[in-house]
CSV table of N, CA and C in Angstrom, one decimal:
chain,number,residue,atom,x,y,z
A,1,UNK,N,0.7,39.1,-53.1
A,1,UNK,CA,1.8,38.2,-53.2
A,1,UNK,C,1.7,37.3,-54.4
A,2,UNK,N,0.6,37.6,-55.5
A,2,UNK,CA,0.6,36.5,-56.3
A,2,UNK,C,0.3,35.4,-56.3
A,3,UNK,N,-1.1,35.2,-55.0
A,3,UNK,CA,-0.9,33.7,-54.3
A,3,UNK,C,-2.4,33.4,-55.1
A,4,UNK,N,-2.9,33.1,-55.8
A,4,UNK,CA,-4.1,32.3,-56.1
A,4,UNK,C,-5.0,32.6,-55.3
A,5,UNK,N,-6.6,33.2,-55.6
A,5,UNK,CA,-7.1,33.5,-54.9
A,5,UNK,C,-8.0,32.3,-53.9
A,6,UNK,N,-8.6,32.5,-52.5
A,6,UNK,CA,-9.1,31.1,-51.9
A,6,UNK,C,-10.1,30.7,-52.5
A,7,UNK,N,-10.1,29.2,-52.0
A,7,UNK,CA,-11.7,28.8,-52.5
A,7,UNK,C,-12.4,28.5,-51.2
A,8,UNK,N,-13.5,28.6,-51.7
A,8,UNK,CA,-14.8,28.7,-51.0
A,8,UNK,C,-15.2,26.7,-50.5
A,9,UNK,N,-14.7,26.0,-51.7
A,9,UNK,CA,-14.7,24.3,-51.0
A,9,UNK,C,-13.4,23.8,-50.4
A,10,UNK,N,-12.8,24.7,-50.4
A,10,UNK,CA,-11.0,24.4,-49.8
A,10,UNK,C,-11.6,24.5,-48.3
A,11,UNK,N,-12.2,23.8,-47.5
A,11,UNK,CA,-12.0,24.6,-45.8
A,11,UNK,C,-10.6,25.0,-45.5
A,12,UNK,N,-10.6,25.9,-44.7
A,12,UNK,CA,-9.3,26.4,-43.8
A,12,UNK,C,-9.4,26.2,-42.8
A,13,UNK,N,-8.2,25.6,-42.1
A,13,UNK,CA,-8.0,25.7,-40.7
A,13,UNK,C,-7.3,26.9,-39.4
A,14,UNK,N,-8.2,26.9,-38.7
A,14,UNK,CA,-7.7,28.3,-37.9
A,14,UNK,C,-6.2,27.6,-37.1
A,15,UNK,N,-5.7,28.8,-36.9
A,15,UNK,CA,-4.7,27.6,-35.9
A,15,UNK,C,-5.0,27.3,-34.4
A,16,UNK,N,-5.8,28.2,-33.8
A,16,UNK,CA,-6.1,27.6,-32.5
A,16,UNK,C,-7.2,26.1,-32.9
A,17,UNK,N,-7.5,25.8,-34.0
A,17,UNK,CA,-7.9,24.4,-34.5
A,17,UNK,C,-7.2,23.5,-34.2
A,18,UNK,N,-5.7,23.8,-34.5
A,18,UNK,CA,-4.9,22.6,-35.0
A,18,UNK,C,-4.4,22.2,-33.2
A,19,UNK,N,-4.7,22.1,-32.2
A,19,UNK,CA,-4.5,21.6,-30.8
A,19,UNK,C,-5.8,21.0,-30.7
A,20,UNK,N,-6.6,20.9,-31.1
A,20,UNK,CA,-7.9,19.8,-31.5
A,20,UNK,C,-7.5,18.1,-32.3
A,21,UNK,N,-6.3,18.2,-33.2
A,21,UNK,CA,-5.9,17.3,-34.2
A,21,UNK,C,-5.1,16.1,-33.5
A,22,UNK,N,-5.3,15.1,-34.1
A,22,UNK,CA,-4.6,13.9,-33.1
A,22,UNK,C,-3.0,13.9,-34.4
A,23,UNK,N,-3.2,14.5,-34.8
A,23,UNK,CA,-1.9,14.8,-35.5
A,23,UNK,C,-2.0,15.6,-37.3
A,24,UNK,N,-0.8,16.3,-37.6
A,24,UNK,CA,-1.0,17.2,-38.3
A,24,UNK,C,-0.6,17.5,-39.9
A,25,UNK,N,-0.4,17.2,-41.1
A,25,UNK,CA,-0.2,17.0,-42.1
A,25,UNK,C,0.0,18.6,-42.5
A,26,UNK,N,1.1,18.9,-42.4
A,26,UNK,CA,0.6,20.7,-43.4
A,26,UNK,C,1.4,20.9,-44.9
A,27,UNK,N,0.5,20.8,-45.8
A,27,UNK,CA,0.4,20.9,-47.1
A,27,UNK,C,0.7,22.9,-47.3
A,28,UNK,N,1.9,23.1,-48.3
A,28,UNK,CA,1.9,24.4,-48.5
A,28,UNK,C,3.2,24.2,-49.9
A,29,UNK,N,2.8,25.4,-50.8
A,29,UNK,CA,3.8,26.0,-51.7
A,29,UNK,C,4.9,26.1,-51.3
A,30,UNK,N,5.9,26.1,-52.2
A,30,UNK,CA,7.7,26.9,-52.2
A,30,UNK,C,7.4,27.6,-52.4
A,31,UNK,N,8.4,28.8,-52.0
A,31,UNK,CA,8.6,29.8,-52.7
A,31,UNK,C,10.2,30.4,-52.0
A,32,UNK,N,11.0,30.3,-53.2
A,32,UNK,CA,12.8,30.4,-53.2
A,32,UNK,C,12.9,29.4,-52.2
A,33,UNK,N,12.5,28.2,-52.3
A,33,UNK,CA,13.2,27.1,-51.3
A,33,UNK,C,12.8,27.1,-49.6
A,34,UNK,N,11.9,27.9,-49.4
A,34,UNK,CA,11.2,27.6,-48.5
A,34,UNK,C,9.6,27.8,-48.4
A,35,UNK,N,8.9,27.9,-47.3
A,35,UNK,CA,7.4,27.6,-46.9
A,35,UNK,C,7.3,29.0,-47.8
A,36,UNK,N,6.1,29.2,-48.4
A,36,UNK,CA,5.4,30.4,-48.5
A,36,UNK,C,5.2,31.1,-47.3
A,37,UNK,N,5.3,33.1,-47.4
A,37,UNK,CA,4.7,33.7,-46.5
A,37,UNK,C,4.0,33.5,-45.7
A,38,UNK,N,2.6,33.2,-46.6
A,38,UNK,CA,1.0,32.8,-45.6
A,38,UNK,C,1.6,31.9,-45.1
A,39,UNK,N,2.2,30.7,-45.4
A,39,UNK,CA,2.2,29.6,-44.5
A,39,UNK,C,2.9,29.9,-43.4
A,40,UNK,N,4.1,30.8,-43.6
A,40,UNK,CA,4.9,31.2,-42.3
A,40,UNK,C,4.0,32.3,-41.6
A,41,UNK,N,3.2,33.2,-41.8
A,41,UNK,CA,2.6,33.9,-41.0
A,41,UNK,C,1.7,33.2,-40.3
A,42,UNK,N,0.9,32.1,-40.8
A,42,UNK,CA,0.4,30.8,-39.9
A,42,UNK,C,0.9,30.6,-39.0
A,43,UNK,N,2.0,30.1,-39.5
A,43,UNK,CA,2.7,29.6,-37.8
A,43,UNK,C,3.2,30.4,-37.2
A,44,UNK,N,3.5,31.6,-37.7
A,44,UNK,CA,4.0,33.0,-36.5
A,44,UNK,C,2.4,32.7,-35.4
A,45,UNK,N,1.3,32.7,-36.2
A,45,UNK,CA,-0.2,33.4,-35.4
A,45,UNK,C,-0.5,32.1,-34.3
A,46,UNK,N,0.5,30.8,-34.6
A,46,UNK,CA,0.9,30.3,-33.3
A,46,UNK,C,1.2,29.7,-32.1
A,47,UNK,N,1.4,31.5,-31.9
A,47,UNK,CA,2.7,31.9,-30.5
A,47,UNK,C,2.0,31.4,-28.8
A,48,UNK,N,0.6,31.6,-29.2
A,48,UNK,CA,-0.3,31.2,-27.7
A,48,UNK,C,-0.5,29.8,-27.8
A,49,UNK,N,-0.5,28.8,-29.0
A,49,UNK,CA,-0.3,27.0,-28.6
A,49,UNK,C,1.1,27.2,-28.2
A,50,UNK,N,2.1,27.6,-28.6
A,50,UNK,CA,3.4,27.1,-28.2
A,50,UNK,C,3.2,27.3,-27.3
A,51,UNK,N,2.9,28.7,-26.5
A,51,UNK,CA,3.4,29.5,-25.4
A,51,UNK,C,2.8,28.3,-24.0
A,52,UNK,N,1.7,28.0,-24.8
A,52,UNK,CA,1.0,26.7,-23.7
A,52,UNK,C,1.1,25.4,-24.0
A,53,UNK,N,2.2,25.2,-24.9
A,53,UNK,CA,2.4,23.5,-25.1
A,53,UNK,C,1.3,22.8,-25.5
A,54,UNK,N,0.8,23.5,-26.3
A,54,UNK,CA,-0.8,22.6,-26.7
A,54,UNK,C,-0.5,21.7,-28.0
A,55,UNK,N,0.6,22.3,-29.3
A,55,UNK,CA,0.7,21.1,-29.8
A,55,UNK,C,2.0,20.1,-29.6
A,56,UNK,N,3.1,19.7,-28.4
A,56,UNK,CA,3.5,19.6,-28.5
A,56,UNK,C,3.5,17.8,-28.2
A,57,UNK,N,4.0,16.8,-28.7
A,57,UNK,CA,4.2,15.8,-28.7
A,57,UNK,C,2.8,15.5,-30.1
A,58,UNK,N,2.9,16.3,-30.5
A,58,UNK,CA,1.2,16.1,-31.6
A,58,UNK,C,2.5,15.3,-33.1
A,59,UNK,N,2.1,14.6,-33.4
A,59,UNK,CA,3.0,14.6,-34.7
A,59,UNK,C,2.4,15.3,-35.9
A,60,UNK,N,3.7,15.4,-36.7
A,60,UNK,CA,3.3,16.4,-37.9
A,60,UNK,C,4.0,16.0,-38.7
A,61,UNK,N,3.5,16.3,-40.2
A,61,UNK,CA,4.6,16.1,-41.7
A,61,UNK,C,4.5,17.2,-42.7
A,62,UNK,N,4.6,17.4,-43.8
A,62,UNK,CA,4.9,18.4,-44.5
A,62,UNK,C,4.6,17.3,-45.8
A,63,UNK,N,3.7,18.0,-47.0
A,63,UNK,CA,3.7,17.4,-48.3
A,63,UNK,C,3.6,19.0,-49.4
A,64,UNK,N,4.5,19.2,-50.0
A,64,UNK,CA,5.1,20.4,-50.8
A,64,UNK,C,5.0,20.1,-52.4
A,65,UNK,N,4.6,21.9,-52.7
A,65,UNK,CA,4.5,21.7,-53.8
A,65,UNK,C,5.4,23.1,-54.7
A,66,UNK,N,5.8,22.5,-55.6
A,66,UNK,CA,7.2,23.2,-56.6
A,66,UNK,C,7.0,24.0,-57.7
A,67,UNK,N,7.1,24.9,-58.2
A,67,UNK,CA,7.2,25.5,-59.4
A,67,UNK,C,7.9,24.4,-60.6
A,68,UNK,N,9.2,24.2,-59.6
A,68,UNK,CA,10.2,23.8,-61.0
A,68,UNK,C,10.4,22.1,-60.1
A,69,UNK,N,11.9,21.3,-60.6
A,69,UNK,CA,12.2,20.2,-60.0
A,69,UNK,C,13.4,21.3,-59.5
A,70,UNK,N,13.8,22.1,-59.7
A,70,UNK,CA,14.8,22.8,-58.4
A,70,UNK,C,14.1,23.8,-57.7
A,71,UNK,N,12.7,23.5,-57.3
A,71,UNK,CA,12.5,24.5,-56.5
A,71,UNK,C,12.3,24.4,-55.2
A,72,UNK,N,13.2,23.7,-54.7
A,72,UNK,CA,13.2,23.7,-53.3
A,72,UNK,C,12.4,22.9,-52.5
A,73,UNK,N,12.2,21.6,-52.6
A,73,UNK,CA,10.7,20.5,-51.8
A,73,UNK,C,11.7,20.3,-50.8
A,74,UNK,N,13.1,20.2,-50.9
A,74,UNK,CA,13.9,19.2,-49.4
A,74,UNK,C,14.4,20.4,-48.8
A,75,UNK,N,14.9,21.8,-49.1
A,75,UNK,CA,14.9,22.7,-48.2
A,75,UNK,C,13.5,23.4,-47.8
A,76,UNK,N,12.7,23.3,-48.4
A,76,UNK,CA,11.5,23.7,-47.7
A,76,UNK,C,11.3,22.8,-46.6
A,77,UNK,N,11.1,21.6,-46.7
A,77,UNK,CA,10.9,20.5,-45.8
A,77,UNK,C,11.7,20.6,-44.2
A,78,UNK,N,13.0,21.1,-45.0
A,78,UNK,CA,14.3,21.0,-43.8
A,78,UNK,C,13.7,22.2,-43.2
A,79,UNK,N,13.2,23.3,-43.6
A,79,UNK,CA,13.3,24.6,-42.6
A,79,UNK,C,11.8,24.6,-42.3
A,80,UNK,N,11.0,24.2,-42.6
A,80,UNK,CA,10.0,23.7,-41.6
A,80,UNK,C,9.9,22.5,-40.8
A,81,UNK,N,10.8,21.8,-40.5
A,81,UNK,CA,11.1,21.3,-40.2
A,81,UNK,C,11.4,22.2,-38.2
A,82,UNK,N,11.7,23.6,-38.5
A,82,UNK,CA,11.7,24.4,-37.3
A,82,UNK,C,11.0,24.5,-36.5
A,83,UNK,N,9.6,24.8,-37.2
A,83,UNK,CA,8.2,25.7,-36.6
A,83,UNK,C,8.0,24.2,-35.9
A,84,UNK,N,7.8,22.8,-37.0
A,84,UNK,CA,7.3,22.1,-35.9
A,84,UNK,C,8.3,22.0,-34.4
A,85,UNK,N,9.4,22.1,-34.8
A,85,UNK,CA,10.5,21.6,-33.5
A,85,UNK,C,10.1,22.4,-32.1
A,86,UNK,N,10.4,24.1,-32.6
A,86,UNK,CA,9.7,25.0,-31.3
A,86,UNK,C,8.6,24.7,-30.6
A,87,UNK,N,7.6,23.7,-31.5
A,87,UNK,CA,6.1,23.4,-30.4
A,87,UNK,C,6.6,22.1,-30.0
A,88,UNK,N,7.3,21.4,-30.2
A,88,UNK,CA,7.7,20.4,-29.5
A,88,UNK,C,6.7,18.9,-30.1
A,89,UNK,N,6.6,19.6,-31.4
A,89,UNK,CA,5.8,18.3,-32.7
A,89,UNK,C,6.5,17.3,-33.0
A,90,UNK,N,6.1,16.0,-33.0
A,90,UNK,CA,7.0,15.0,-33.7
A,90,UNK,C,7.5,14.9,-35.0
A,91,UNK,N,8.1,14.8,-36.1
A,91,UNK,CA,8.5,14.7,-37.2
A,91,UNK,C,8.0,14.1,-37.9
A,92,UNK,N,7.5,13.2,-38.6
A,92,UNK,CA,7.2,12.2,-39.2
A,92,UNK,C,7.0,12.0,-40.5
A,93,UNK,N,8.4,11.7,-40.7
A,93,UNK,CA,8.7,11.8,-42.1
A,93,UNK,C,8.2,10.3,-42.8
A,94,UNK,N,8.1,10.9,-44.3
A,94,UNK,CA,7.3,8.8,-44.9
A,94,UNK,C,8.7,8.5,-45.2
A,95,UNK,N,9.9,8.9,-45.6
A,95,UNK,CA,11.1,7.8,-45.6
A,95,UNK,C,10.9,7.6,-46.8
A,96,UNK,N,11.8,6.2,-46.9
A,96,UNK,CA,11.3,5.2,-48.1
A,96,UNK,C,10.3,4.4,-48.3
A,97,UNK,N,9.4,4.8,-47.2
A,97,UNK,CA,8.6,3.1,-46.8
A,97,UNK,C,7.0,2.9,-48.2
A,98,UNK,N,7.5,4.0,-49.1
A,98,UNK,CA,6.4,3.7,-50.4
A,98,UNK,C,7.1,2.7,-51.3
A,99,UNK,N,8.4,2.2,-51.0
A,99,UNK,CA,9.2,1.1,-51.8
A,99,UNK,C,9.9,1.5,-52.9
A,100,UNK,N,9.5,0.8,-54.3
A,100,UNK,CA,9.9,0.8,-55.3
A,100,UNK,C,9.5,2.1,-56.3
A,101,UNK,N,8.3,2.7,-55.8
A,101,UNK,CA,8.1,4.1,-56.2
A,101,UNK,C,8.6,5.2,-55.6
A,102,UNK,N,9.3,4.6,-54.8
A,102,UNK,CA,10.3,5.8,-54.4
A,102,UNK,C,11.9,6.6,-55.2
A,103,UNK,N,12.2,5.1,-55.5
A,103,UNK,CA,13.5,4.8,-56.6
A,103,UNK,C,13.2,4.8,-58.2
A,104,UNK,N,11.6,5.0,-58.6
A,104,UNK,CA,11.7,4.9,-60.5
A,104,UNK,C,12.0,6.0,-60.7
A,105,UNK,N,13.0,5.9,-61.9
A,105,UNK,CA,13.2,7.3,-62.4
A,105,UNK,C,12.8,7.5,-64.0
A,106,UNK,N,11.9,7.0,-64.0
A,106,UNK,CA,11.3,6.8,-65.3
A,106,UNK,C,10.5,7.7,-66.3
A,107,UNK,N,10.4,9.0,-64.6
A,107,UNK,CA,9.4,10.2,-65.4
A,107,UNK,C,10.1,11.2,-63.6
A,108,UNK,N,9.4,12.2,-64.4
A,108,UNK,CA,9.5,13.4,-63.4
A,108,UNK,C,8.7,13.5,-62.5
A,109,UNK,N,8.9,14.0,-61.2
A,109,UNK,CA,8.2,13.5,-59.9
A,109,UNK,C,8.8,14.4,-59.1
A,110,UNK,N,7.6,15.0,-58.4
A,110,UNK,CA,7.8,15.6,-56.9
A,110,UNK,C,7.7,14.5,-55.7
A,111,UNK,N,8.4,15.0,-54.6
A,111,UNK,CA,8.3,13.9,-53.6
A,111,UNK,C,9.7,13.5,-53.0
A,112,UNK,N,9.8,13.4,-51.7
A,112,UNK,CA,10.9,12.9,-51.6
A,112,UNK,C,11.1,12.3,-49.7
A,113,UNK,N,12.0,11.9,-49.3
A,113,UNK,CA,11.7,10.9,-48.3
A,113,UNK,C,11.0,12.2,-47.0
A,114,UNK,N,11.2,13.3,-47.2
A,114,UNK,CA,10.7,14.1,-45.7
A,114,UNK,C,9.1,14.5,-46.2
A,115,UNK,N,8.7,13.9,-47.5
A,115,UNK,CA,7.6,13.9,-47.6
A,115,UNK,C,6.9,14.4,-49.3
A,116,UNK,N,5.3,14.0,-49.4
A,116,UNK,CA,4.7,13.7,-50.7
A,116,UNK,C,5.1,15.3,-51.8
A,117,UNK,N,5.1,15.2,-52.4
A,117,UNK,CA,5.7,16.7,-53.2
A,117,UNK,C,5.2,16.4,-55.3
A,118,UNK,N,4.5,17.9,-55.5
A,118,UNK,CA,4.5,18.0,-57.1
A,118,UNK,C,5.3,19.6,-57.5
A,119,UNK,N,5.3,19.2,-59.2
A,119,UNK,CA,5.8,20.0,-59.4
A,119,UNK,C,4.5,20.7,-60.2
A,120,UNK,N,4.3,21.8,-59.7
A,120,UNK,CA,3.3,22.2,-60.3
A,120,UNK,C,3.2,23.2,-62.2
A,121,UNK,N,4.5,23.4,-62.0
A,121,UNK,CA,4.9,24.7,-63.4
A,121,UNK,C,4.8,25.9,-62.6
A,122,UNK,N,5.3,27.1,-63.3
A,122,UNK,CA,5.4,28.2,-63.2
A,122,UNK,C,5.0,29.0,-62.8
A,123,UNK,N,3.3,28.1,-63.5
A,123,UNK,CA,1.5,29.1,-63.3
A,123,UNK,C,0.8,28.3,-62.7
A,124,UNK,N,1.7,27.1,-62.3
A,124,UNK,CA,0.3,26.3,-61.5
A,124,UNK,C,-0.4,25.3,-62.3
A,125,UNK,N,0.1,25.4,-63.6
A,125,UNK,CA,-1.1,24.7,-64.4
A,125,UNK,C,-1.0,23.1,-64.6
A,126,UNK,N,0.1,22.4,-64.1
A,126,UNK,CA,0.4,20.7,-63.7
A,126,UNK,C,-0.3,20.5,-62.8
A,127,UNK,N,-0.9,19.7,-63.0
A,127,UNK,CA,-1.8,18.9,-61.9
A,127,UNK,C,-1.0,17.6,-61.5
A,128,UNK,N,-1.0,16.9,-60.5
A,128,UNK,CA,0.0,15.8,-59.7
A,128,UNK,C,0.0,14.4,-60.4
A,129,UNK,N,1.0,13.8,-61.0
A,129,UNK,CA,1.0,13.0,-61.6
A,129,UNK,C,0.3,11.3,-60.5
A,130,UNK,N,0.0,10.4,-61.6
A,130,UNK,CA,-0.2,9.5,-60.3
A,130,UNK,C,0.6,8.9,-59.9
A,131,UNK,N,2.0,9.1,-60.1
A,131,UNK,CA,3.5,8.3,-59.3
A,131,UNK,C,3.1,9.4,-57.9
A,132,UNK,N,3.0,11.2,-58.5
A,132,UNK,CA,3.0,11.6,-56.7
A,132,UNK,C,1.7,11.6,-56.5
A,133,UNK,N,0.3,11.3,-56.6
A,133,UNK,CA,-0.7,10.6,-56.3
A,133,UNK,C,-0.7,9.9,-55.8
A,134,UNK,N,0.4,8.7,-55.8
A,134,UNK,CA,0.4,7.4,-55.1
A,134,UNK,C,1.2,7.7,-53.7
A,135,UNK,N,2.1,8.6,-53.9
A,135,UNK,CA,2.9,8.6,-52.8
A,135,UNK,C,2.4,9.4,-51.8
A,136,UNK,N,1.4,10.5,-52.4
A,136,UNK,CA,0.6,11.2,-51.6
A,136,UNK,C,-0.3,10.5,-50.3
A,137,UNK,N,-0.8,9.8,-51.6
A,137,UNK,CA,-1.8,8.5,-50.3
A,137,UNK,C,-1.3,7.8,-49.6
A,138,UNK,N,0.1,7.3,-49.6
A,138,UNK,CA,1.1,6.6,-49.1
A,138,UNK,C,1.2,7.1,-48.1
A,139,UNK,N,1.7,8.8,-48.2
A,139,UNK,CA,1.9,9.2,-46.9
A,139,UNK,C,1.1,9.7,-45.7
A,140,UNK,N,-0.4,9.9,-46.3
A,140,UNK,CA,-1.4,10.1,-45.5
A,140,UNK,C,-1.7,8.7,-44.7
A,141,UNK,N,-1.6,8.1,-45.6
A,141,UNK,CA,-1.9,6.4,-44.8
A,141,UNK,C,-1.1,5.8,-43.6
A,142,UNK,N,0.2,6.3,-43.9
A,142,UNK,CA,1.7,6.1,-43.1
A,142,UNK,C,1.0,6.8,-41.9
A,143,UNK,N,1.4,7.7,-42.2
A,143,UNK,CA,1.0,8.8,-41.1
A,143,UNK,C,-0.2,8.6,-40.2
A,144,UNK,N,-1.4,8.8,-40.8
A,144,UNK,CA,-2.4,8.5,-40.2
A,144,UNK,C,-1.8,7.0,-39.1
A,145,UNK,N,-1.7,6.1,-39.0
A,145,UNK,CA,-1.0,5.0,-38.6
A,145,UNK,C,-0.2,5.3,-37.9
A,146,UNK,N,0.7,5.9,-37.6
A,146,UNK,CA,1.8,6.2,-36.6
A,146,UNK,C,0.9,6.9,-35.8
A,147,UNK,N,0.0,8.4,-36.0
A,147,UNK,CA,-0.6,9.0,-35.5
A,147,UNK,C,-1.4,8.2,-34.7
A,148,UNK,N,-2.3,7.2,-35.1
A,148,UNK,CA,-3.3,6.2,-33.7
A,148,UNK,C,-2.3,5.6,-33.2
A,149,UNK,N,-1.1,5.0,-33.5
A,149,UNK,CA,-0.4,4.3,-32.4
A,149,UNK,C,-0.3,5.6,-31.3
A,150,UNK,N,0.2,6.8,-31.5
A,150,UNK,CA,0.6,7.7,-30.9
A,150,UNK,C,-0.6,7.7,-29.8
A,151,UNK,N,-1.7,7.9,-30.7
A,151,UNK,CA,-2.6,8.2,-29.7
A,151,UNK,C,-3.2,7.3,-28.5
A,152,UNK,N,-2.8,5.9,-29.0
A,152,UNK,CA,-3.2,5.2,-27.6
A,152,UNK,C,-2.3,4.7,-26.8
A,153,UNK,N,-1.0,5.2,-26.9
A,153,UNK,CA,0.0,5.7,-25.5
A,153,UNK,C,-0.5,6.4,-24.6
């Protein structure tokens, strides 16, 4: 499928892993405006946490990455936005709450309020500016933080 081959310092997560996580961040490509294959075949493989409610009240977000600036980060976002809903995952989008670097429009930037986002080029060859650098950390930090409140309910 043209997907870049794995790396060996990348770990991977199995998905009967992810009912182990006090909450869940899933980072994946567009492709034509929504999740990549692999990433949807992931969440097809699973059908046995759903089937047992294992991740459900777990919160989750989405941080996406684009070929182009029209390549789809807020419909990708919106249609996985599904898989979490079927397990019964919380949403947890970062919003606005990175401020004033949410609004510059001073340079080109992935990212947007359902979550951190780059544009990578065609071939992959952009690396993430540090406007979405910053917003990236923003939203792992947000997140992480709602996630412990979550957890000591």
């Amino acid at each position: 499928m043209h997907a870049a081959p794995g790396r060996e310092d990348h770990p991977v997560i199995t998905a009967s892993q992810l009912a182990e996580a006090d909450g869940i961040l899933f980072g994946f490509p567009t492709r034509f405006g929504m999740m990549a294959a692999q990433m949807k075949a992931f969440f097809d493989s699973t059908g046995g946490l759903w089937q047992e409610g294992s991740l459900a009240g777990k919160p989750a977000g989405v941080f996406l990455a684009t070929g182009t600036q029209g390549g789809g980060q807020e419909t990708t976002a919106l249609t996985a936005i599904t898989q979490l809903t079927h397990h019964g995952m919380l949403f947890v989008p970062v919003g606005y709450t990175h401020g004033a670097g949410m609004f510059a429009m001073d340079e080109v930037k992935g990212g947007s309020p359902y979550g951190a986002g780059t544009f990578a080029s065609k071939d992959g060859s952009r690396t993430p500016s540090d406007a979405e650098l910053a917003l990236a950390a923003h939203q792992g930090k947000y997140f992480a933080g709602i996630a412990k409140k979550l957890k000591a309910v």
